[in-house]
Amino acid sequence: MSNSLYNQRGVSAQKEDVHKAIQHLDKGLFPHAFCKIYPDYFTGDADWVSVMHADGAGTKSILAYLYWKETGDASVWKGIAQDAVVMNLDDLLCVGIYDNLLFSSTIDRNKAVIPGEVLEQIINGTQELFDNLKQFGVNIHYLGGETADVGDVVRTIAVNGTMGARWPKNKIITNEKIKPGDMIVGLASFGQANYESNYNSGIASNGLTSARHDVLSKYYAQHFPETFEPGLKDEVVYIGKHRLTEEIQIGQQATSIGQLILSPTRTFAPVLKEILVNHFDAVHGLIHCSGGGQTKCLKYLPANMKVVKDNLFTPPVIFDLIQEASGADAREMYQVFNMGTRLEIYTNEANAQQFISIAQSFGVEAQVIGRVEESNKKEVELRVGGQMIGY
């Protein structure tokens, strides 16, 4: 999975072109916050802010399409609905917003290959997730959205959404409090939380283009040409050795490669709501390790400092599978994927253990994964299997 393979497949782990395109836009009220924070344009109240965030399931929807075509299991699309919601929700959690959110979905499909049955699963799956989160006091209001038949634009389906909220300005996590001496509590992306019905592989919704082509076999190129850009060279398309239905054992649980790679993105909303409601002042910063993996934090540090992560979770099996198939080195894997550690809480040493206990009470593994040190530049240092990797 070299950079040349990334470029040949038309994707980028760091989104360089996107960042260049938006570099001159207003950074919002708090430039280091995980999401852009705007004044409360709705009411003009100086004590409140407004946030609007757009994201989606990305190319994971193509994996759902393949799995559905191969197995006939349409319920897999509910996981794609969750991916589209959580990639919005957990970003907003990182600025401290956890309740009274608005959500609008945007679904673009090729009607020739995506029937109404799939739309029903996605729309109903979205509402089921909201109903589940409501039990934890996280209220998301589903305000409909746009479902468009655009077969000339989309080869299969794109599932995205926009989430917004008003929030008290004095309850925003700005990341300005991150400082040398802070401890970093990491929350695991894998396992089975109390609010999840199945084992979660931890894959989330980033790096799926490369994972799909590196892991899955040429069978899918031959039988489902609608799932890749026809201009791609054959040597970068579905070059792995696995089928989605191939069985794999996780501890005592039998599952399949398809179920692992399609595990819905875990939300940390129940955990973070409790922390933000009861320990807001102890949260110095929040980072969602999505696109950019373990280097994501670099974009949000408020000043020159070094983030040292020397106690990350042992990556779950899905990432071993991807690394073996792709031949990527550790440096690249940790720059693309969350590698099992998907959310970072920056706090003082006194509160770290309390945050760990709160996460574990929800069945989410947590541990101190590192710390913040003084530096004359913004940098990240990882210790992975005895190897130090710097970014």
Tab-separated table of C-alpha atoms in Angstrom:
chain	number	residue	atom	x	y	z
A	1	MET	CA	0.000	0.000	0.000
A	2	SER	CA	2.534	2.574	-1.155
A	3	ASN	CA	1.735	6.216	-1.850
A	4	SER	CA	1.890	5.400	-5.554
A	5	LEU	CA	-0.897	2.849	-5.076
A	6	TYR	CA	-2.927	5.472	-3.227
A	7	ASN	CA	-2.472	7.949	-6.053
A	8	GLN	CA	-3.247	5.371	-8.733
A	9	ARG	CA	-6.528	4.579	-6.975
A	10	GLY	CA	-7.447	8.244	-6.826
A	11	VAL	CA	-7.437	8.588	-3.029
A	12	SER	CA	-5.362	10.366	-0.393
A	13	ALA	CA	-4.896	9.584	3.296
A	14	GLN	CA	-3.995	13.188	4.136
A	15	LYS	CA	-6.405	14.988	1.739
A	16	GLU	CA	-3.699	17.420	0.628
A	17	ASP	CA	-5.773	18.836	-2.239
A	18	VAL	CA	-8.739	19.452	0.047
A	19	HIS	CA	-6.656	21.268	2.651
A	20	LYS	CA	-5.076	23.405	-0.069
A	21	ALA	CA	-8.507	24.301	-1.452
A	22	ILE	CA	-9.843	25.485	1.924
A	23	GLN	CA	-6.676	27.115	3.278
A	24	HIS	CA	-7.980	30.666	2.794
A	25	LEU	CA	-11.386	30.094	4.419
A	26	ASP	CA	-12.247	31.584	7.796
A	27	LYS	CA	-11.061	29.256	10.599
A	28	GLY	CA	-14.030	30.060	12.843
A	29	LEU	CA	-14.113	31.297	16.432
A	30	PHE	CA	-11.712	28.653	17.759
A	31	PRO	CA	-9.121	27.716	15.106
A	32	HIS	CA	-7.805	24.661	16.981
A	33	ALA	CA	-11.197	23.109	17.743
A	34	PHE	CA	-11.897	19.800	16.023
A	35	CYS	CA	-14.849	21.294	14.101
A	36	LYS	CA	-15.280	24.849	12.863
A	37	ILE	CA	-17.263	26.874	15.404
A	38	TYR	CA	-19.441	29.738	14.129
A	39	PRO	CA	-21.248	32.538	15.934
A	40	ASP	CA	-24.922	31.818	16.620
A	41	TYR	CA	-26.188	33.229	13.352
A	42	PHE	CA	-29.718	31.936	14.038
A	43	THR	CA	-30.438	34.177	17.016
A	44	GLY	CA	-27.419	36.444	17.306
A	45	ASP	CA	-26.879	35.365	20.929
A	46	ALA	CA	-23.234	36.046	21.790
A	47	ASP	CA	-23.276	33.350	24.493
A	48	TRP	CA	-24.100	30.575	22.023
A	49	VAL	CA	-22.407	29.142	18.942
A	50	SER	CA	-23.561	27.144	15.944
A	51	VAL	CA	-21.886	24.196	14.260
A	52	MET	CA	-22.676	22.402	11.010
A	53	HIS	CA	-20.747	19.325	9.952
A	54	ALA	CA	-20.900	17.112	6.858
A	55	ASP	CA	-19.424	13.639	6.420
A	56	GLY	CA	-20.357	10.151	5.297
A	57	ALA	CA	-19.608	6.467	4.991
A	58	GLY	CA	-17.199	6.964	2.097
A	59	THR	CA	-16.332	3.961	-0.051
A	60	LYS	CA	-17.438	1.589	2.694
A	61	SER	CA	-20.796	1.617	0.903
A	62	ILE	CA	-19.122	-0.292	-1.956
A	63	LEU	CA	-18.144	-3.041	0.490
A	64	ALA	CA	-21.746	-3.181	1.695
A	65	TYR	CA	-22.866	-3.468	-1.909
A	66	LEU	CA	-20.512	-6.390	-2.541
A	67	TYR	CA	-21.517	-8.152	0.677
A	68	TRP	CA	-25.221	-7.669	-0.060
A	69	LYS	CA	-24.861	-8.976	-3.628
A	70	GLU	CA	-22.859	-11.981	-2.478
A	71	THR	CA	-24.955	-12.955	0.575
A	72	GLY	CA	-28.377	-11.382	-0.018
A	73	ASP	CA	-28.186	-9.845	3.481
A	74	ALA	CA	-29.698	-6.362	3.085
A	75	SER	CA	-29.308	-5.571	6.797
A	76	VAL	CA	-25.652	-4.757	6.149
A	77	TRP	CA	-26.862	-1.373	4.872
A	78	LYS	CA	-27.941	-0.400	8.390
A	79	GLY	CA	-24.260	-0.376	9.295
A	80	ILE	CA	-23.595	2.077	6.454
A	81	ALA	CA	-26.319	4.312	7.888
A	82	GLN	CA	-24.490	4.220	11.231
A	83	ASP	CA	-21.162	5.023	9.565
A	84	ALA	CA	-22.617	8.151	7.950
A	85	VAL	CA	-24.103	9.341	11.251
A	86	VAL	CA	-21.167	8.534	13.528
A	87	MET	CA	-18.558	10.152	11.298
A	88	ASN	CA	-20.530	13.350	11.927
A	89	LEU	CA	-21.550	12.753	15.527
A	90	ASP	CA	-18.164	11.789	16.915
A	91	ASP	CA	-16.525	14.807	15.286
A	92	LEU	CA	-19.089	17.032	17.006
A	93	LEU	CA	-18.499	15.203	20.290
A	94	CYS	CA	-14.893	16.379	20.004
A	95	VAL	CA	-16.006	20.000	20.402
A	96	GLY	CA	-18.205	19.069	23.348
A	97	ILE	CA	-21.600	18.735	21.635
A	98	TYR	CA	-23.594	15.652	22.642
A	99	ASP	CA	-27.317	16.505	22.641
A	100	ASN	CA	-30.160	18.180	20.741
A	101	LEU	CA	-28.539	17.641	17.349
A	102	LEU	CA	-30.177	17.931	13.930
A	103	PHE	CA	-29.405	15.471	11.135
A	104	SER	CA	-30.203	15.551	7.427
A	105	SER	CA	-29.183	12.667	5.170
A	106	THR	CA	-27.966	12.859	1.575
A	107	ILE	CA	-28.146	9.664	-0.458
A	108	ASP	CA	-27.049	9.561	-4.090
A	109	ARG	CA	-27.729	6.273	-5.848
A	110	ASN	CA	-27.566	4.560	-9.182
A	111	LYS	CA	-31.143	3.288	-9.360
A	112	ALA	CA	-30.156	0.619	-11.892
A	113	VAL	CA	-28.224	-1.288	-9.205
A	114	ILE	CA	-29.565	0.066	-5.880
A	115	PRO	CA	-33.268	-0.738	-5.348
A	116	GLY	CA	-35.702	0.747	-2.835
A	117	GLU	CA	-35.001	-2.124	-0.442
A	118	VAL	CA	-31.538	-0.691	0.170
A	119	LEU	CA	-32.869	2.827	0.761
A	120	GLU	CA	-35.319	1.466	3.328
A	121	GLN	CA	-32.518	-0.270	5.232
A	122	ILE	CA	-30.402	2.901	5.299
A	123	ILE	CA	-33.228	5.239	6.322
A	124	ASN	CA	-34.659	2.852	8.925
A	125	GLY	CA	-31.163	2.054	10.181
A	126	THR	CA	-30.542	5.749	10.760
A	127	GLN	CA	-33.685	6.075	12.872
A	128	GLU	CA	-32.881	2.889	14.828
A	129	LEU	CA	-29.466	4.316	15.751
A	130	PHE	CA	-31.094	7.546	16.938
A	131	ASP	CA	-33.599	5.552	19.017
A	132	ASN	CA	-30.735	3.629	20.621
A	133	LEU	CA	-28.741	6.765	21.435
A	134	LYS	CA	-31.809	8.401	22.958
A	135	GLN	CA	-31.610	5.836	25.769
A	136	PHE	CA	-28.286	7.448	26.743
A	137	GLY	CA	-29.623	10.997	26.647
A	138	VAL	CA	-28.125	11.747	23.232
A	139	ASN	CA	-31.018	13.194	21.243
A	140	ILE	CA	-30.648	13.506	17.478
A	141	HIS	CA	-33.573	14.811	15.443
A	142	TYR	CA	-33.929	13.279	11.977
A	143	LEU	CA	-34.991	16.087	9.636
A	144	GLY	CA	-35.190	14.077	6.424
A	145	GLY	CA	-32.828	14.897	3.580
A	146	GLU	CA	-32.207	14.338	-0.112
A	147	THR	CA	-32.358	11.017	-1.950
A	148	ALA	CA	-31.336	11.459	-5.565
A	149	ASP	CA	-31.184	9.048	-8.494
A	150	VAL	CA	-27.941	10.105	-10.184
A	151	GLY	CA	-26.673	7.058	-12.035
A	152	ASP	CA	-24.590	9.197	-14.375
A	153	VAL	CA	-22.688	10.524	-11.342
A	154	VAL	CA	-22.570	7.624	-8.878
A	155	ARG	CA	-21.730	4.052	-9.872
A	156	THR	CA	-23.452	2.432	-6.852
A	157	ILE	CA	-24.418	4.586	-3.856
A	158	ALA	CA	-23.015	7.392	-1.701
A	159	VAL	CA	-24.395	7.759	1.829
A	160	ASN	CA	-23.667	11.066	3.541
A	161	GLY	CA	-25.202	13.401	6.061
A	162	THR	CA	-25.088	16.823	7.658
A	163	MET	CA	-25.368	17.369	11.404
A	164	GLY	CA	-25.829	20.662	13.191
A	165	ALA	CA	-26.418	22.137	16.622
A	166	ARG	CA	-26.522	25.301	18.741
A	167	TRP	CA	-24.414	25.068	21.880
A	168	PRO	CA	-23.399	27.265	24.836
A	169	LYS	CA	-20.138	28.989	24.007
A	170	ASN	CA	-18.707	28.282	27.461
A	171	LYS	CA	-19.225	24.522	26.986
A	172	ILE	CA	-17.140	24.130	23.828
A	173	ILE	CA	-13.950	22.037	23.792
A	174	THR	CA	-11.529	24.253	21.849
A	175	ASN	CA	-8.305	22.207	22.324
A	176	GLU	CA	-6.674	25.450	23.511
A	177	LYS	CA	-6.060	23.833	26.915
A	178	ILE	CA	-3.851	21.031	25.526
A	179	LYS	CA	-0.404	21.558	27.044
A	180	PRO	CA	2.842	19.777	27.920
A	181	GLY	CA	2.299	17.554	30.933
A	182	ASP	CA	-1.120	16.370	29.756
A	183	MET	CA	-1.909	12.668	29.697
A	184	ILE	CA	-3.730	11.145	26.726
A	185	VAL	CA	-6.533	8.672	27.422
A	186	GLY	CA	-7.253	6.541	24.366
A	187	LEU	CA	-10.618	4.878	23.699
A	188	ALA	CA	-10.583	1.619	21.742
A	189	SER	CA	-12.360	1.339	18.419
A	190	PHE	CA	-12.780	-2.436	18.747
A	191	GLY	CA	-14.451	-4.981	21.046
A	192	GLN	CA	-18.102	-4.953	22.052
A	193	ALA	CA	-19.456	-1.998	24.001
A	194	ASN	CA	-22.542	-2.382	26.180
A	195	TYR	CA	-24.528	-0.509	23.544
A	196	GLU	CA	-23.331	-2.662	20.615
A	197	SER	CA	-24.989	-5.910	19.520
A	198	ASN	CA	-21.900	-7.507	17.955
A	199	TYR	CA	-18.113	-7.521	18.072
A	200	ASN	CA	-16.721	-4.390	16.425
A	201	SER	CA	-13.532	-4.857	14.408
A	202	GLY	CA	-12.546	-1.201	14.861
A	203	ILE	CA	-12.193	-0.443	11.147
A	204	ALA	CA	-14.479	2.658	11.251
A	205	SER	CA	-14.803	4.518	7.904
A	206	ASN	CA	-11.323	5.561	6.823
A	207	GLY	CA	-8.864	3.908	4.457
A	208	LEU	CA	-11.521	1.626	2.969
A	209	THR	CA	-10.535	2.158	-0.663
A	210	SER	CA	-7.097	0.687	-0.070
A	211	ALA	CA	-8.380	-1.937	2.362
A	212	ARG	CA	-10.946	-3.099	-0.199
A	213	HIS	CA	-8.539	-3.398	-3.103
A	214	ASP	CA	-5.640	-4.838	-1.085
A	215	VAL	CA	-7.653	-7.444	0.837
A	216	LEU	CA	-10.270	-8.631	-1.657
A	217	SER	CA	-9.627	-10.869	-4.638
A	218	LYS	CA	-9.885	-10.275	-8.389
A	219	TYR	CA	-13.200	-12.179	-8.243
A	220	TYR	CA	-14.907	-8.886	-7.368
A	221	ALA	CA	-13.380	-7.035	-10.311
A	222	GLN	CA	-14.621	-9.740	-12.653
A	223	HIS	CA	-18.150	-10.008	-11.251
A	224	PHE	CA	-18.837	-6.440	-10.069
A	225	PRO	CA	-17.123	-3.968	-12.424
A	226	GLU	CA	-19.564	-1.291	-11.251
A	227	THR	CA	-17.630	-1.108	-7.951
A	228	PHE	CA	-14.465	0.544	-9.240
A	229	GLU	CA	-13.344	3.305	-11.554
A	230	PRO	CA	-13.019	1.696	-15.015
A	231	GLY	CA	-9.956	3.781	-15.823
A	232	LEU	CA	-7.883	2.143	-13.068
A	233	LYS	CA	-5.100	-0.208	-14.080
A	234	ASP	CA	-5.785	-3.885	-13.439
A	235	GLU	CA	-2.735	-4.209	-11.174
A	236	VAL	CA	-4.263	-1.919	-8.503
A	237	VAL	CA	-7.824	-3.306	-8.589
A	238	TYR	CA	-8.832	-6.051	-6.107
A	239	ILE	CA	-5.341	-7.486	-5.781
A	240	GLY	CA	-5.857	-9.460	-2.545
A	241	LYS	CA	-6.673	-13.103	-1.895
A	242	HIS	CA	-9.799	-12.996	0.274
A	243	ARG	CA	-13.538	-13.292	-0.241
A	244	LEU	CA	-15.994	-11.424	1.992
A	245	THR	CA	-17.635	-14.685	3.031
A	246	GLU	CA	-14.355	-16.207	4.214
A	247	GLU	CA	-14.675	-17.246	7.854
A	248	ILE	CA	-12.324	-15.992	10.561
A	249	GLN	CA	-12.171	-16.657	14.298
A	250	ILE	CA	-12.046	-13.823	16.869
A	251	GLY	CA	-11.530	-15.452	20.250
A	252	GLN	CA	-14.517	-17.737	20.748
A	253	GLN	CA	-16.556	-15.977	18.080
A	254	ALA	CA	-16.742	-17.065	14.441
A	255	THR	CA	-17.199	-14.250	11.957
A	256	SER	CA	-16.279	-13.434	8.361
A	257	ILE	CA	-13.928	-11.021	6.666
A	258	GLY	CA	-16.976	-9.187	5.322
A	259	GLN	CA	-18.454	-8.722	8.770
A	260	LEU	CA	-15.110	-7.478	10.121
A	261	ILE	CA	-14.486	-4.984	7.359
A	262	LEU	CA	-18.103	-3.787	7.530
A	263	SER	CA	-18.276	-3.346	11.320
A	264	PRO	CA	-20.249	-0.117	11.807
A	265	THR	CA	-18.207	2.801	13.088
A	266	ARG	CA	-18.450	2.837	16.884
A	267	THR	CA	-19.804	5.993	18.473
A	268	PHE	CA	-18.346	7.171	21.770
A	269	ALA	CA	-21.410	9.348	22.481
A	270	PRO	CA	-22.574	7.534	25.668
A	271	VAL	CA	-19.060	7.689	27.143
A	272	LEU	CA	-18.326	11.289	26.213
A	273	LYS	CA	-21.722	12.540	27.323
A	274	GLU	CA	-21.022	11.352	30.864
A	275	ILE	CA	-17.521	12.830	30.827
A	276	LEU	CA	-18.621	16.172	29.369
A	277	VAL	CA	-21.598	16.556	31.704
A	278	ASN	CA	-19.712	15.688	34.891
A	279	HIS	CA	-16.046	16.521	34.173
A	280	PHE	CA	-16.080	19.231	31.490
A	281	ASP	CA	-13.303	21.342	33.032
A	282	ALA	CA	-10.928	18.363	33.173
A	283	VAL	CA	-11.129	17.801	29.395
A	284	HIS	CA	-8.272	19.746	27.812
A	285	GLY	CA	-8.809	18.436	24.287
A	286	LEU	CA	-10.572	15.812	22.186
A	287	ILE	CA	-9.314	14.264	18.947
A	288	HIS	CA	-11.186	11.798	16.721
A	289	CYS	CA	-8.507	9.686	14.988
A	290	SER	CA	-10.344	9.425	11.690
A	291	GLY	CA	-8.684	10.499	8.397
A	292	GLY	CA	-4.975	10.737	9.165
A	293	GLY	CA	-5.070	8.048	11.842
A	294	GLN	CA	-2.622	8.566	14.691
A	295	THR	CA	-1.263	11.764	13.087
A	296	LYS	CA	-4.671	13.490	13.167
A	297	CYS	CA	-3.839	15.360	16.373
A	298	LEU	CA	-1.131	17.394	14.593
A	299	LYS	CA	-3.792	19.575	12.962
A	300	TYR	CA	-5.328	20.641	16.282
A	301	LEU	CA	-2.425	21.320	18.647
A	302	PRO	CA	-2.702	24.921	19.889
A	303	ALA	CA	1.078	25.522	19.985
A	304	ASN	CA	4.428	23.820	19.452
A	305	MET	CA	4.547	20.580	21.445
A	306	LYS	CA	5.279	16.878	21.009
A	307	VAL	CA	2.574	14.231	21.313
A	308	VAL	CA	4.165	10.970	22.440
A	309	LYS	CA	2.068	7.806	22.069
A	310	ASP	CA	4.035	4.925	23.533
A	311	ASN	CA	1.197	2.751	24.890
A	312	LEU	CA	-1.333	2.434	22.055
A	313	PHE	CA	-3.681	-0.544	21.972
A	314	THR	CA	-2.414	-3.651	20.236
A	315	PRO	CA	-4.097	-3.365	16.825
A	316	PRO	CA	-7.056	-5.741	16.383
A	317	VAL	CA	-7.007	-8.461	13.750
A	318	ILE	CA	-8.621	-6.415	10.951
A	319	PHE	CA	-5.499	-4.241	10.719
A	320	ASP	CA	-3.193	-7.283	10.719
A	321	LEU	CA	-5.237	-8.561	7.785
A	322	ILE	CA	-4.936	-5.264	5.907
A	323	GLN	CA	-1.219	-4.883	6.615
A	324	GLU	CA	-0.447	-8.440	5.520
A	325	ALA	CA	-2.421	-7.991	2.322
A	326	SER	CA	-1.031	-4.558	1.461
A	327	GLY	CA	2.569	-4.934	2.563
A	328	ALA	CA	2.368	-1.473	4.149
A	329	ASP	CA	4.880	-0.614	6.852
A	330	ALA	CA	3.866	0.513	10.347
A	331	ARG	CA	4.476	4.169	9.550
A	332	GLU	CA	1.926	4.150	6.755
A	333	MET	CA	-0.629	2.000	8.593
A	334	TYR	CA	-0.704	4.355	11.586
A	335	GLN	CA	-1.025	7.343	9.264
A	336	VAL	CA	-4.042	5.913	7.439
A	337	PHE	CA	-5.960	3.830	9.993
A	338	ASN	CA	-6.903	4.351	13.644
A	339	MET	CA	-5.182	0.994	14.391
A	340	GLY	CA	-7.515	0.298	17.312
A	341	THR	CA	-7.272	3.645	19.129
A	342	ARG	CA	-9.894	6.005	17.702
A	343	LEU	CA	-10.519	8.737	20.252
A	344	GLU	CA	-8.098	10.729	22.401
A	345	ILE	CA	-8.935	12.642	25.570
A	346	TYR	CA	-6.259	15.092	26.703
A	347	THR	CA	-6.445	15.639	30.452
A	348	ASN	CA	-4.379	15.913	33.616
A	349	GLU	CA	-2.956	12.887	35.366
A	350	ALA	CA	-5.448	13.167	38.231
A	351	ASN	CA	-8.469	12.655	35.950
A	352	ALA	CA	-7.057	10.075	33.558
A	353	GLN	CA	-8.001	7.023	35.612
A	354	GLN	CA	-11.508	8.362	36.193
A	355	PHE	CA	-12.060	8.743	32.448
A	356	ILE	CA	-10.759	5.224	31.885
A	357	SER	CA	-13.225	3.866	34.456
A	358	ILE	CA	-16.144	5.712	32.852
A	359	ALA	CA	-15.306	4.261	29.427
A	360	GLN	CA	-14.926	0.767	30.828
A	361	SER	CA	-18.324	1.047	32.538
A	362	PHE	CA	-19.783	1.217	29.005
A	363	GLY	CA	-17.737	-1.771	27.851
A	364	VAL	CA	-15.276	0.435	25.950
A	365	GLU	CA	-11.627	-0.356	26.584
A	366	ALA	CA	-9.545	2.662	27.574
A	367	GLN	CA	-6.010	3.318	28.775
A	368	VAL	CA	-3.382	6.048	28.986
A	369	ILE	CA	-1.790	5.857	25.543
A	370	GLY	CA	0.722	8.664	25.918
A	371	ARG	CA	1.440	12.230	26.966
A	372	VAL	CA	2.269	15.717	25.742
A	373	GLU	CA	5.816	17.047	26.008
A	374	GLU	CA	7.527	20.354	25.277
A	375	SER	CA	8.966	20.861	21.800
A	376	ASN	CA	10.002	23.661	19.448
A	377	LYS	CA	7.637	22.306	16.776
A	378	LYS	CA	4.410	20.356	16.424
A	379	GLU	CA	5.284	16.676	16.195
A	380	VAL	CA	3.995	13.183	16.934
A	381	GLU	CA	6.101	10.249	18.066
A	382	LEU	CA	4.732	6.704	18.192
A	383	ARG	CA	6.280	3.640	19.772
A	384	VAL	CA	5.087	0.606	17.833
A	385	GLY	CA	6.565	-2.807	18.610
A	386	GLY	CA	9.743	-1.305	20.016
A	387	GLN	CA	10.120	0.974	16.988
A	388	MET	CA	9.898	4.774	17.282
A	389	ILE	CA	8.070	6.473	14.411
A	390	GLY	CA	8.106	10.241	14.064
A	391	TYR	CA	5.799	12.511	12.062
